[in-house]
Short mmCIF file of C-alpha atoms in Angstrom, two decimals:
data_model
loop_
_atom_site.label_atom_id
_atom_site.label_comp_id
_atom_site.label_asym_id
_atom_site.label_seq_id
_atom_site.Cartn_x
_atom_site.Cartn_y
_atom_site.Cartn_z
CA MET M 1 43.64 -322.81 59.43
CA SER M 2 46.81 -324.92 58.99
CA ASN M 3 48.85 -323.22 61.75
CA SER M 4 51.85 -323.02 59.43
CA LEU M 5 52.97 -319.88 61.30
CA GLU M 6 52.31 -321.12 64.83
CA GLY M 7 54.65 -319.40 67.29
CA LYS M 8 55.78 -316.80 64.77
CA ILE M 9 55.75 -313.05 65.44
CA ALA M 10 54.79 -311.01 62.39
CA VAL M 11 54.75 -307.26 61.84
CA VAL M 12 52.62 -306.03 58.95
CA THR M 13 52.77 -302.37 57.94
CA GLY M 14 50.01 -300.67 56.00
CA ALA M 15 47.62 -303.05 57.72
CA SER M 16 44.57 -300.81 58.02
CA GLN M 17 43.14 -301.59 54.58
CA GLY M 18 43.67 -303.32 51.25
CA MET M 19 46.34 -305.97 50.92
CA GLY M 20 47.91 -305.18 54.29
CA ARG M 21 44.68 -305.89 56.11
CA GLU M 22 44.19 -309.20 54.32
CA ILE M 23 47.82 -310.23 54.87
CA ALA M 24 47.52 -309.52 58.59
CA LYS M 25 44.35 -311.61 58.78
CA ALA M 26 45.93 -314.45 56.78
CA TYR M 27 49.04 -314.58 58.96
CA ALA M 28 46.93 -314.58 62.12
CA SER M 29 44.76 -317.37 60.71
CA GLU M 30 47.95 -319.40 60.20
CA GLY M 31 48.83 -319.01 63.88
CA ALA M 32 51.13 -315.96 63.93
CA PHE M 33 50.89 -313.24 66.56
CA VAL M 34 50.41 -310.19 64.33
CA TYR M 35 51.42 -306.62 65.05
CA ALA M 36 49.24 -304.54 62.75
CA ALA M 37 50.71 -301.12 61.93
CA ALA M 38 49.22 -298.12 60.15
CA ARG M 39 48.19 -294.54 60.90
CA SER M 40 44.47 -295.16 61.44
CA GLU M 41 43.79 -296.38 64.98
CA SER M 42 40.10 -297.00 64.31
CA LYS M 43 40.77 -299.20 61.28
CA LEU M 44 43.48 -301.10 63.12
CA LYS M 45 41.15 -301.68 66.06
CA SER M 46 38.51 -303.07 63.71
CA LEU M 47 41.11 -305.40 62.16
CA CYS M 48 42.41 -306.66 65.50
CA ASP M 49 38.89 -307.19 66.82
CA GLU M 50 38.12 -309.27 63.72
CA ILE M 51 41.29 -311.34 64.10
CA ARG M 52 40.58 -312.03 67.78
CA ALA M 53 36.96 -312.93 67.05
CA ASP M 54 38.27 -315.55 64.64
CA GLY M 55 40.55 -316.99 67.32
CA GLY M 56 43.76 -315.27 66.29
CA SER M 57 46.19 -313.00 68.12
CA ALA M 58 46.88 -309.41 67.13
CA GLU M 59 47.91 -306.09 68.57
CA LEU M 60 47.70 -302.70 66.93
CA VAL M 61 50.51 -300.15 66.86
CA VAL M 62 49.64 -296.77 65.37
CA THR M 63 52.60 -296.06 63.11
CA ASP M 64 53.74 -293.49 60.55
CA VAL M 65 56.27 -295.41 58.46
CA THR M 66 57.87 -292.15 57.27
CA ASP M 67 58.77 -291.14 60.84
CA GLU M 68 61.89 -292.65 62.40
CA GLY M 69 60.63 -292.49 65.98
CA SER M 70 57.33 -294.10 65.06
CA VAL M 71 59.04 -296.93 63.18
CA THR M 72 61.50 -297.51 66.02
CA ASN M 73 58.62 -297.75 68.48
CA LEU M 74 56.80 -300.32 66.32
CA PHE M 75 59.66 -302.79 66.05
CA ASN M 76 60.91 -302.28 69.58
CA LYS M 77 57.42 -302.93 70.93
CA ALA M 78 56.96 -306.14 68.97
CA GLY M 79 60.52 -307.38 69.49
CA SER M 80 60.71 -306.60 73.20
CA ALA M 81 57.39 -308.28 73.95
CA HIS M 82 58.44 -311.60 72.41
CA GLY M 83 62.23 -311.49 72.29
CA LYS M 84 62.17 -311.73 68.51
CA ILE M 85 60.41 -310.87 65.28
CA ASP M 86 60.09 -313.63 62.68
CA ILE M 87 58.42 -311.82 59.79
CA ALA M 88 58.50 -308.17 58.79
CA PHE M 89 56.04 -307.65 55.95
CA LEU M 90 56.65 -304.14 54.64
CA ASN M 91 53.43 -303.42 52.82
CA ALA M 92 52.94 -299.69 53.47
CA GLY M 93 53.20 -297.52 50.38
CA GLY M 94 51.18 -296.07 47.56
CA ASP M 95 51.07 -293.39 44.90
CA PRO M 96 48.90 -290.46 46.00
CA TYR M 97 50.52 -288.14 43.43
CA PRO M 98 50.85 -289.99 40.10
CA GLU M 99 52.55 -287.58 37.67
CA SER M 100 55.35 -287.31 35.17
CA ILE M 101 58.70 -285.85 36.18
CA THR M 102 58.13 -282.88 33.85
CA ASP M 103 54.80 -281.98 35.45
CA SER M 104 55.69 -283.01 38.98
CA ASN M 105 55.44 -281.03 42.19
CA VAL M 106 58.80 -281.42 43.95
CA LYS M 107 57.37 -281.77 47.46
CA ASN M 108 54.80 -284.35 46.35
CA TRP M 109 57.35 -286.30 44.28
CA LEU M 110 59.76 -286.61 47.19
CA SER M 111 56.95 -287.56 49.57
CA VAL M 112 56.08 -290.55 47.36
CA VAL M 113 59.71 -291.67 47.46
CA ASP M 114 59.66 -291.36 51.27
CA LEU M 115 56.41 -293.30 51.56
CA ASN M 116 57.64 -296.21 49.47
CA LEU M 117 61.44 -296.36 49.65
CA SER M 118 62.58 -294.48 52.76
CA SER M 119 59.93 -296.27 54.80
CA ALA M 120 61.11 -299.68 53.60
CA TYR M 121 64.68 -298.75 54.53
CA MET M 122 63.72 -297.57 58.03
CA CYS M 123 61.44 -300.52 58.73
CA SER M 124 64.15 -302.93 57.63
CA LYS M 125 66.83 -301.19 59.68
CA PHE M 126 64.85 -301.25 62.92
CA ALA M 127 63.49 -304.76 62.36
CA ILE M 128 66.93 -306.31 61.85
CA PRO M 129 68.06 -306.53 65.50
CA HIS M 130 64.87 -308.43 66.37
CA LEU M 131 64.94 -310.60 63.25
CA LYS M 132 68.41 -311.77 64.24
CA ASN M 133 66.80 -313.44 67.26
CA SER M 134 64.57 -315.54 65.00
CA ASP M 135 65.43 -318.93 63.58
CA GLY M 136 65.22 -317.82 59.97
CA GLY M 137 63.83 -314.29 60.01
CA LYS M 138 62.13 -312.88 56.94
CA ILE M 139 61.71 -309.44 55.40
CA ILE M 140 59.07 -309.39 52.69
CA ILE M 141 58.72 -306.10 50.83
CA MET M 142 55.80 -305.06 48.66
CA GLY M 143 57.35 -304.12 45.34
CA SER M 144 55.80 -303.31 42.00
CA GLY M 145 56.21 -304.12 38.35
CA MET M 146 56.59 -300.37 37.87
CA GLY M 147 59.85 -300.66 39.76
CA HIS M 148 61.12 -302.98 37.03
CA ASN M 149 59.50 -301.42 33.96
CA GLY M 150 58.56 -297.86 34.92
CA SER M 151 55.63 -295.64 34.04
CA SER M 152 55.79 -292.01 32.97
CA GLU M 153 52.44 -291.38 34.64
CA ALA M 154 53.76 -292.64 37.97
CA SER M 155 57.36 -291.42 37.95
CA ALA M 156 58.05 -291.10 41.69
CA TYR M 157 56.36 -294.41 42.48
CA SER M 158 58.29 -296.19 39.72
CA VAL M 159 61.61 -294.77 40.88
CA ALA M 160 60.86 -295.56 44.54
CA LYS M 161 59.86 -299.15 43.76
CA ALA M 162 63.00 -299.59 41.65
CA GLY M 163 64.87 -298.60 44.80
CA VAL M 164 62.88 -301.14 46.79
CA TRP M 165 64.05 -303.90 44.46
CA MET M 166 67.69 -302.83 44.92
CA LEU M 167 67.12 -302.54 48.68
CA THR M 168 65.84 -306.12 48.64
CA ARG M 169 69.02 -307.40 46.99
CA VAL M 170 71.37 -305.36 49.17
CA LEU M 171 69.62 -306.44 52.36
CA ALA M 172 69.62 -310.08 51.26
CA SER M 173 73.37 -309.96 50.76
CA GLU M 174 73.95 -308.14 54.05
CA LEU M 175 71.76 -310.45 56.13
CA ALA M 176 72.48 -313.86 54.60
CA GLU M 177 75.01 -314.72 57.31
CA PHE M 178 72.27 -314.30 59.93
CA GLY M 179 69.83 -316.62 58.17
CA ILE M 180 67.50 -313.72 57.35
CA SER M 181 65.90 -313.86 53.91
CA VAL M 182 64.71 -310.79 52.04
CA ASN M 183 62.33 -311.02 49.10
CA GLU M 184 60.07 -308.76 47.07
CA ILE M 185 56.51 -309.36 45.91
CA CYS M 186 55.22 -307.69 42.74
CA PRO M 187 51.49 -308.36 42.87
CA GLY M 188 50.49 -306.58 39.67
CA PRO M 189 47.29 -304.54 39.72
CA VAL M 190 45.19 -305.14 42.84
CA LYS M 191 41.89 -303.37 43.51
CA THR M 192 42.85 -301.74 46.80
CA PRO M 193 41.45 -298.35 47.88
CA GLY M 194 44.80 -296.65 47.25
CA ALA M 195 45.27 -298.21 43.83
CA LEU M 196 41.77 -297.33 42.70
CA GLU M 197 42.33 -293.70 43.73
CA SER M 198 45.68 -293.57 41.93
CA TRP M 199 44.32 -295.19 38.76
CA SER M 200 41.50 -292.63 38.63
CA LYS M 201 44.16 -289.93 38.09
CA GLN M 202 45.93 -291.72 35.22
CA ASN M 203 44.90 -292.01 31.59
CA ASN M 204 46.58 -295.35 30.84
CA ASN M 205 47.03 -297.08 34.16
CA VAL M 206 48.12 -300.69 34.47
CA SER M 207 44.59 -301.94 35.12
CA THR M 208 43.67 -301.02 31.54
CA VAL M 209 46.09 -303.59 30.05
CA GLY M 210 43.71 -306.06 28.44
CA THR M 211 45.76 -309.17 29.13
CA GLU M 212 46.57 -308.28 32.75
CA TRP M 213 45.10 -310.03 35.80
CA VAL M 214 43.45 -307.34 37.91
CA LYS M 215 43.23 -308.95 41.34
CA GLU M 216 41.42 -308.74 44.63
CA SER M 217 43.63 -308.53 47.72
CA GLU M 218 42.82 -312.15 48.59
CA ASP M 219 44.45 -313.34 45.36
CA VAL M 220 47.88 -312.28 46.65
CA LEU M 221 47.66 -314.19 49.95
CA PRO M 222 48.95 -317.64 48.84
CA LEU M 223 52.24 -316.06 47.73
CA CYS M 224 52.51 -314.06 50.97
CA ILE M 225 52.02 -317.23 53.03
CA PHE M 226 54.43 -319.18 50.82
CA LEU M 227 57.27 -316.74 51.47
CA ALA M 228 56.53 -316.53 55.20
CA THR M 229 56.74 -320.31 55.54
CA GLN M 230 59.95 -320.98 53.62
CA PRO M 231 62.86 -322.58 55.55
CA ALA M 232 65.76 -320.51 56.84
CA ILE M 233 67.88 -321.79 53.94
CA GLY M 234 65.09 -320.87 51.51
CA PRO M 235 64.94 -318.25 48.75
CA THR M 236 66.38 -314.79 49.22
CA ALA M 237 67.12 -311.78 46.99
CA GLN M 238 64.22 -312.81 44.74
CA SER M 239 61.34 -310.92 43.17
CA TYR M 240 58.10 -312.90 42.99
CA SER M 241 55.63 -311.57 40.45
CA LEU M 242 51.94 -312.19 39.85
CA MET M 243 51.94 -309.93 36.80
CA ARG M 244 51.08 -311.04 33.29
CA ARG M 245 52.94 -308.15 31.60
CA THR M 246 56.26 -308.70 29.87
CA SER M 247 57.17 -305.02 29.45
#
């Protein structure tokens, strides 16, 4: 525990399992007060109990990132309690309906876009007023290589993550004058519960690429901590990738 985030207030969405859970734990271990957000209260309680048992500070906020009122409540709760938010890690997302555009169900396709892109927009929007009170606030968004290269077997997810990358750049430009940096992480394939379920529905998913690095959630943490600890004048509008694919 290096306490590199001592005194920082961090909000992590999608924190009930997978990468979000590990990111929340890592930020708490570095000294941040973590607001862990997801839909599952029982999983969030387990996470916060674990963080506190290890000497960290955390509070759970049951949140549906596709619901405006729920997102507003999350960021207002964290920001009002501390007068600021330093880090908004927008991890929530996934691909529960991997399918081509031709074979897609319209309702399912649009729901994947909402889960990944609309949620990132709303979380950013309602985090901004509180990030402005930080000395170098940070938005870190979980992107995907599919948002840069695309996949016909995951059309909605690919399109949504492409939007996330553009959202990252637009936000970075909009918020530069306030010292708020906005960056994207593309972790490549990570063996999270959601990813494993999605891959099981695809014939040629990214984890089958022989030269790819198929990771555990813990493998992504050094990059997540790196971005959270950069100075206010540090990188923004960047996409950081742990992929080994070139196309």
